[in-house]
XYZ file of N, CA and C in Angstrom:
525
model
N 11.194 -15.998 -3.334
C 11.464 -14.901 -3.702
C 13.123 -14.123 -3.484
N 13.408 -13.680 -4.589
C 15.045 -13.180 -4.356
C 14.906 -11.878 -4.857
N 15.655 -10.980 -4.350
C 16.059 -9.672 -4.633
C 16.900 -9.484 -6.132
N 17.822 -10.184 -6.054
C 18.771 -9.938 -6.970
C 19.236 -8.967 -7.927
N 19.118 -8.667 -9.145
C 19.184 -7.538 -9.785
C 17.856 -6.554 -9.906
N 17.665 -5.579 -9.360
C 16.712 -5.045 -9.302
C 15.935 -4.520 -10.584
N 14.522 -5.130 -10.725
C 13.881 -5.026 -11.997
C 13.283 -3.378 -12.000
N 13.432 -2.920 -13.325
C 13.000 -1.298 -13.152
C 11.646 -1.111 -12.571
N 11.071 -0.011 -11.899
C 10.073 0.196 -12.118
C 9.069 0.590 -13.286
N 8.018 0.390 -13.214
C 7.203 0.776 -14.208
C 6.860 2.100 -14.557
N 7.027 2.883 -13.874
C 6.898 4.531 -13.587
C 8.376 5.207 -13.376
N 7.952 6.487 -13.641
C 9.276 7.223 -13.460
C 9.134 7.961 -12.438
N 8.398 8.308 -11.466
C 8.151 8.984 -10.520
C 8.247 8.709 -9.226
N 9.596 7.866 -9.027
C 9.771 6.764 -7.953
C 10.021 7.661 -6.301
N 9.005 7.351 -5.439
C 9.082 8.183 -4.303
C 8.299 8.834 -4.086
N 7.486 9.418 -5.095
C 6.571 10.480 -5.211
C 5.494 10.615 -3.990
N 4.993 9.102 -3.507
C 4.226 9.180 -2.348
C 4.390 10.016 -0.897
N 6.237 10.286 -1.397
C 6.430 11.148 -0.014
C 6.125 12.554 0.134
N 5.898 13.166 -1.302
C 6.156 14.423 -1.630
C 4.781 14.555 -2.092
N 4.254 16.074 -2.077
C 3.024 16.585 -2.310
C 2.986 17.779 -3.005
N 2.577 18.058 -4.168
C 1.688 17.235 -4.563
C 1.582 15.851 -5.602
N 1.059 15.208 -5.497
C 1.443 14.164 -6.171
C 1.462 14.184 -7.707
N 2.209 13.430 -8.105
C 2.401 13.850 -9.935
C 1.285 13.915 -10.985
N 1.285 14.355 -11.604
C 0.078 14.747 -12.352
C 0.126 13.828 -13.539
N -1.134 13.335 -14.327
C -1.027 12.156 -15.476
C -1.544 11.029 -14.827
N -1.962 10.973 -13.446
C -2.266 9.683 -12.691
C -3.099 9.969 -12.066
N -4.278 8.742 -11.645
C -5.486 9.277 -10.909
C -4.576 9.157 -9.144
N -5.373 10.002 -8.448
C -4.539 9.930 -7.168
C -5.658 9.429 -6.152
N -4.991 8.748 -5.018
C -5.872 8.189 -4.149
C -5.278 8.849 -2.344
N -6.334 9.290 -1.640
C -5.404 9.563 -0.293
C -6.932 9.177 0.332
N -6.651 8.461 1.239
C -7.918 7.786 2.191
C -7.088 7.301 3.993
N -8.030 8.106 4.414
C -7.441 8.002 5.937
C -8.556 7.600 6.739
N -7.879 6.753 7.704
C -8.521 6.339 8.464
C -8.422 6.059 10.149
N -9.419 6.766 11.015
C -8.921 6.871 12.580
C -9.034 5.303 12.916
N -8.005 5.102 13.839
C -7.464 3.787 13.899
C -7.796 4.163 15.791
N -7.558 4.694 16.351
C -7.587 5.015 17.890
C -6.630 6.058 18.312
N -6.108 6.002 19.682
C -5.148 6.498 20.424
C -4.281 5.883 20.701
N -2.950 6.791 20.738
C -1.886 5.758 21.661
C -1.020 5.237 21.285
N 0.218 5.225 21.967
C 1.705 4.568 21.418
C 1.322 3.130 21.014
N 0.243 2.382 21.718
C 0.000 0.799 21.507
C -0.540 0.671 20.374
N -1.499 1.678 19.979
C -2.176 1.671 18.712
C -1.200 1.715 17.794
N -0.471 2.879 17.632
C 0.572 3.121 16.611
C 1.259 2.031 16.491
N 2.082 1.306 17.453
C 3.020 0.365 17.428
C 2.443 -0.987 16.834
N 1.082 -1.504 17.216
C 0.407 -2.377 16.970
C 0.092 -2.418 15.029
N -0.254 -1.021 14.948
C -0.730 -1.052 13.427
C 0.590 -0.830 12.639
N 1.686 -0.105 13.084
C 2.384 -0.004 12.312
C 3.389 -1.298 12.133
N 3.495 -2.382 13.122
C 3.602 -3.629 12.946
C 2.915 -4.203 11.870
N 1.413 -4.327 11.815
C 0.810 -4.709 11.280
C 1.047 -4.362 9.402
N 1.131 -3.115 9.290
C 1.245 -2.578 8.219
C 2.690 -3.095 7.597
N 3.662 -2.993 7.987
C 5.147 -3.415 7.926
C 5.592 -4.714 7.746
N 4.875 -5.563 8.224
C 5.279 -7.104 8.191
C 3.951 -7.527 7.050
N 3.333 -6.593 6.677
C 2.278 -7.073 5.447
C 1.205 -7.694 6.128
N 0.979 -7.822 7.224
C -0.059 -8.496 7.815
C -1.508 -8.039 7.645
N -1.924 -6.712 7.408
C -2.365 -6.150 7.167
C -3.001 -6.464 5.844
N -2.311 -6.688 4.815
C -2.578 -6.878 3.278
C -3.077 -8.407 3.376
N -2.653 -9.137 4.216
C -2.905 -10.564 4.178
C -4.339 -10.774 4.890
N -4.469 -9.992 6.217
C -5.670 -9.916 6.852
C -6.953 -9.327 5.937
N -6.579 -8.563 5.436
C -7.238 -7.908 4.338
C -7.696 -8.836 3.234
N -7.252 -10.456 2.879
C -7.690 -11.414 2.145
C -6.953 -11.051 0.793
N -5.915 -10.149 0.521
C -4.614 -10.232 -0.325
C -3.660 -11.423 0.213
N -3.232 -12.211 -1.247
C -2.354 -12.877 -0.870
C -0.861 -12.004 -1.017
N 0.593 -12.505 0.108
C 1.363 -11.703 -0.496
C 2.569 -12.613 -0.409
N 3.722 -12.231 -1.323
C 5.012 -13.090 -1.248
C 5.781 -11.962 -1.125
N 6.761 -12.084 -0.310
C 7.907 -10.809 -0.057
C 9.231 -11.468 0.066
N 10.009 -10.777 -0.071
C 11.430 -11.292 0.121
C 11.874 -11.063 1.373
N 11.175 -10.331 2.309
C 11.481 -10.252 3.319
C 10.446 -10.415 4.132
N 10.508 -10.213 5.679
C 9.301 -10.638 6.620
C 8.886 -8.876 6.516
N 9.615 -8.061 6.516
C 9.521 -6.728 6.841
C 9.902 -5.498 5.518
N 8.965 -4.697 5.576
C 8.921 -3.716 4.410
C 10.259 -2.722 4.513
N 11.195 -2.804 3.699
C 12.319 -2.046 3.551
C 12.951 -1.663 2.121
N 13.219 -0.465 1.451
C 13.429 -0.342 0.415
C 14.181 -1.573 -0.055
N 13.717 -1.989 -1.404
C 14.159 -3.154 -2.341
C 13.538 -4.102 -1.903
N 12.648 -4.702 -1.001
C 12.086 -6.144 -0.998
C 11.229 -5.889 -1.889
N 11.161 -7.163 -2.186
C 10.372 -7.594 -3.401
C 8.973 -7.912 -2.835
N 7.867 -7.656 -3.342
C 6.643 -7.885 -2.754
C 5.738 -8.145 -4.099
N 4.807 -9.238 -3.878
C 3.822 -9.723 -5.202
C 2.564 -9.930 -4.222
N 1.752 -9.176 -4.814
C 0.341 -9.072 -4.133
C -0.629 -9.861 -4.905
N -1.561 -10.684 -4.558
C -2.871 -11.298 -5.600
C -3.939 -11.071 -4.794
N -5.090 -10.748 -5.822
C -6.172 -11.190 -5.398
C -7.262 -12.021 -6.325
N -8.363 -12.800 -6.044
C -8.758 -13.395 -6.932
C -8.602 -15.121 -6.088
N -9.251 -15.842 -6.921
C -9.190 -17.242 -6.873
C -8.479 -18.386 -7.685
N -8.129 -19.240 -7.333
C -7.363 -20.085 -8.517
C -6.816 -19.336 -9.670
N -7.330 -19.877 -10.751
C -6.525 -19.603 -11.912
C -7.304 -18.049 -12.387
N -7.930 -17.659 -11.658
C -8.446 -16.136 -11.722
C -7.519 -15.233 -11.056
N -6.576 -15.752 -10.365
C -6.018 -15.039 -8.936
C -4.744 -14.296 -10.289
N -4.567 -12.941 -9.642
C -4.101 -12.051 -10.132
C -2.936 -11.460 -9.715
N -1.298 -11.991 -10.158
C -0.670 -11.596 -9.047
C 0.001 -10.192 -9.706
N 0.552 -9.391 -8.703
C 0.608 -8.100 -9.248
C 2.420 -7.454 -8.329
N 3.423 -7.399 -9.305
C 4.802 -7.424 -8.961
C 5.046 -5.826 -8.218
N 5.467 -5.754 -7.093
C 5.850 -4.693 -6.771
C 7.274 -4.470 -6.010
N 8.080 -3.550 -5.788
C 9.172 -3.401 -5.124
C 9.030 -2.152 -3.932
N 9.422 -2.448 -2.665
C 9.230 -1.301 -1.770
C 10.602 -0.341 -1.999
N 9.846 1.146 -2.329
C 10.644 2.106 -2.668
C 11.576 2.917 -1.085
N 10.527 3.269 -0.459
C 10.547 3.542 0.896
C 10.084 3.322 2.053
N 10.578 3.702 3.316
C 10.140 2.987 4.328
C 10.360 3.722 5.483
N 9.712 3.819 6.280
C 9.676 4.790 7.666
C 8.967 4.157 8.873
N 10.728 4.430 9.610
C 10.090 3.744 11.168
C 10.828 5.073 11.981
N 9.590 5.365 12.678
C 9.948 6.892 13.699
C 9.226 6.947 14.479
N 9.441 7.566 15.894
C 8.359 7.461 16.576
C 7.017 8.050 16.651
N 6.890 8.582 15.423
C 5.283 9.260 15.233
C 4.569 8.817 14.094
N 5.742 7.933 13.316
C 5.487 7.597 11.589
C 5.891 6.397 11.466
N 5.131 5.277 10.992
C 5.422 4.363 10.411
C 4.801 3.732 9.343
N 5.527 3.370 7.968
C 5.040 2.913 6.853
C 5.976 2.697 6.058
N 5.125 2.450 4.621
C 6.310 2.168 3.656
C 5.354 2.576 2.358
N 6.076 2.531 1.341
C 5.141 2.318 -0.078
C 6.110 1.640 -1.025
N 5.528 0.934 -2.029
C 5.696 0.431 -2.774
C 5.079 0.734 -4.300
N 6.176 0.578 -4.997
C 6.208 0.743 -6.724
C 5.769 -0.174 -7.446
N 5.133 -0.018 -8.840
C 4.995 -1.234 -9.625
C 5.958 -1.624 -10.685
N 6.079 -2.696 -10.678
C 6.840 -3.409 -11.767
C 6.491 -3.900 -12.831
N 7.328 -4.343 -13.869
C 6.731 -4.643 -14.946
C 5.770 -5.596 -14.984
N 4.665 -5.838 -15.679
C 3.887 -7.294 -15.194
C 2.399 -6.617 -14.384
N 2.714 -5.550 -13.868
C 1.716 -5.564 -12.674
C 0.577 -4.397 -13.738
N -0.547 -4.518 -13.208
C -2.203 -4.069 -13.884
C -1.913 -2.453 -13.915
N -0.854 -1.678 -13.016
C -1.131 -0.626 -12.991
C 0.001 -0.119 -12.878
N 0.665 1.402 -13.511
C 1.383 2.089 -12.879
C 1.434 2.870 -12.183
N 2.482 2.908 -10.999
C 2.419 3.776 -10.195
C 2.813 3.560 -8.770
N 2.241 4.065 -7.577
C 3.125 4.056 -6.133
C 1.983 4.102 -5.313
N 1.682 3.442 -4.347
C 1.005 3.307 -3.002
C 1.814 3.080 -1.727
N 1.450 3.971 -0.946
C 2.175 4.329 0.512
C 0.973 3.816 1.568
N 1.518 3.215 2.539
C 0.762 2.763 3.202
C 1.519 3.026 4.706
N 0.893 4.047 5.429
C 1.209 4.893 6.570
C 0.362 5.179 8.046
N 0.995 4.566 9.313
C 0.368 4.920 10.167
C 0.711 6.227 10.826
N 0.290 7.028 11.898
C 0.885 8.257 12.108
C -0.018 8.310 13.352
N 1.120 8.758 14.207
C 0.238 9.692 15.579
C 0.351 11.052 15.567
N -1.002 11.531 16.026
C -1.042 12.901 15.721
C -0.190 13.529 16.983
N -0.172 15.126 17.201
C 0.034 15.574 18.415
C -1.068 15.164 19.556
N -2.339 14.999 19.575
C -3.297 14.774 20.404
C -3.594 13.623 20.580
N -2.665 12.737 20.244
C -2.657 10.836 20.465
C -3.459 10.189 19.543
N -4.261 10.789 18.501
C -4.976 10.043 17.814
C -4.049 9.512 16.635
N -4.529 8.215 16.437
C -3.563 7.362 15.485
C -4.368 7.063 13.986
N -3.843 7.794 13.012
C -4.435 7.445 11.807
C -3.779 6.476 10.771
N -4.220 5.799 9.974
C -3.908 4.858 8.928
C -4.168 5.768 7.373
N -3.158 6.183 6.856
C -3.437 6.754 5.340
C -2.923 6.185 4.398
N -3.519 5.883 3.047
C -3.086 5.218 2.042
C -3.126 6.129 0.953
N -2.276 6.585 0.558
C -2.120 7.286 -0.820
C -1.389 6.459 -1.818
N -1.877 6.946 -2.920
C -1.561 6.385 -4.434
C -2.113 7.269 -5.633
N -0.837 7.060 -6.414
C -0.753 7.498 -7.704
C -1.006 6.290 -8.995
N -1.818 6.467 -9.524
C -1.980 5.101 -10.648
C -2.479 5.738 -11.936
N -1.825 4.713 -12.936
C -2.918 4.596 -14.305
C -2.895 3.310 -14.929
N -3.684 3.096 -15.759
C -3.379 1.648 -16.186
C -2.339 1.174 -16.693
N -1.918 0.047 -16.613
C -0.519 -0.425 -17.020
C -0.834 -1.510 -18.041
N -1.937 -1.923 -18.098
C -2.282 -3.377 -18.662
C -3.821 -2.940 -19.689
N -3.776 -4.066 -20.521
C -4.788 -3.730 -21.684
C -6.493 -3.779 -20.782
N -6.322 -4.508 -19.857
C -7.351 -4.916 -19.211
C -7.828 -4.134 -18.112
N -6.803 -3.286 -17.574
C -7.189 -1.906 -16.569
C -7.540 -1.084 -17.049
N -7.058 -0.472 -18.609
C -7.507 0.582 -19.231
C -8.798 -0.033 -19.539
N -9.311 -0.989 -19.986
C -10.607 -1.471 -20.379
C -11.776 -1.039 -19.432
N -11.032 -1.734 -18.046
C -11.951 -1.476 -16.871
C -12.244 -0.018 -16.542
N -11.527 1.223 -17.270
C -11.444 2.296 -16.706
C -11.910 2.661 -15.795
N -13.313 3.259 -15.541
C -13.432 4.019 -14.031
C -13.743 3.118 -13.317
N -13.979 1.864 -13.154
C -14.342 0.861 -12.182
C -13.067 0.837 -11.550
N -11.766 1.041 -11.819
C -10.472 0.655 -11.153
C -10.349 1.518 -10.003
N -10.445 2.954 -9.825
C -10.669 3.927 -9.132
C -11.407 3.498 -8.047
N -12.520 3.288 -8.375
C -13.886 2.830 -7.422
C -13.234 1.628 -6.565
N -12.597 0.810 -6.978
C -12.289 -0.346 -6.617
C -10.955 -0.025 -5.622
N -10.204 0.754 -6.087
C -9.287 1.160 -5.157
C -9.762 1.929 -4.202
N -10.484 2.303 -4.168
C -11.002 3.256 -2.710
C -11.815 2.515 -1.774
N -12.726 1.638 -2.519
C -12.957 0.503 -1.321
C -12.543 -0.110 -1.046
N -10.640 -0.529 -1.383
C -9.963 -1.315 -1.030
C -9.169 -0.721 -0.069
N -8.911 0.732 -0.334
C -8.334 1.485 0.830
C -9.258 1.447 2.123
N -10.768 1.503 1.898
C -11.431 1.529 3.350
C -11.186 0.430 3.868
N -11.447 -0.671 2.975
C -11.234 -2.107 3.889
C -10.229 -2.286 4.523
N -8.913 -1.787 3.884
C -7.563 -2.054 4.490
C -7.683 -1.071 5.969
N -8.460 0.112 6.153
C -8.275 0.732 7.042
C -9.416 0.343 8.228
N -10.480 -0.364 8.181
C -11.364 -1.064 8.737
C -10.563 -2.272 9.185
N -9.588 -3.058 8.290
C -8.888 -4.044 8.734
C -7.869 -3.723 9.926
N -7.280 -2.798 9.527
C -5.827 -2.446 10.507
C -6.692 -1.871 11.594
N -7.550 -1.297 11.900
C -8.143 -0.915 12.939
C -8.414 -2.241 14.098
N -9.247 -3.060 13.503
C -9.457 -4.188 13.891
C -8.053 -4.973 14.700
N -7.204 -4.931 13.899
C -5.884 -5.570 14.059
C -5.134 -4.746 15.500
N -5.128 -3.583 15.209
C -4.467 -2.793 16.096
C -5.156 -2.432 17.288
N -6.331 -2.972 17.095
C -7.212 -2.442 18.745
C -7.775 -3.850 19.304
N -7.303 -5.136 18.572
C -7.659 -6.121 19.145
C -7.369 -6.161 20.782
N -8.598 -6.669 21.514
C -7.836 -7.184 23.023
C -7.719 -5.730 23.717
N -7.781 -4.600 23.277
C -8.135 -3.286 24.137
C -9.459 -3.234 24.478
């Protein structure tokens, strides 16, 4: 997978998962999971998120043009089996590697079943609690996601909760 000439995003609000409120005209998702406490949990979870390990451990196939999330990195994620596998092309919009906050967001590209952006952020709060937050805004990008209608946001919320549980396991393993 090469980065080459950037493929344009299939939505116009690039980087909007960093701002609030999220843009209108989309379904919004904001799901937070408590992971544990302390710097070791923050660093382990941040590493799992930014290297796509969380995605893979959650059962998602990932192909990325780099080992770690950074602006411009191409990412293709897939769910399903064999010929029923659906690949969803994205590109990392922003990443953050801070002493209290680690994460990134990717935006959808042409061919993705949705239009929008999704962020994956691990943050240590002043009390030492470490939280994972998944934030997204999206709307159908293909005929089959329009047809699926209200099922899509339910799936997205279940997936966000699954990612949170997966990341908690990864970040606290062996502690």
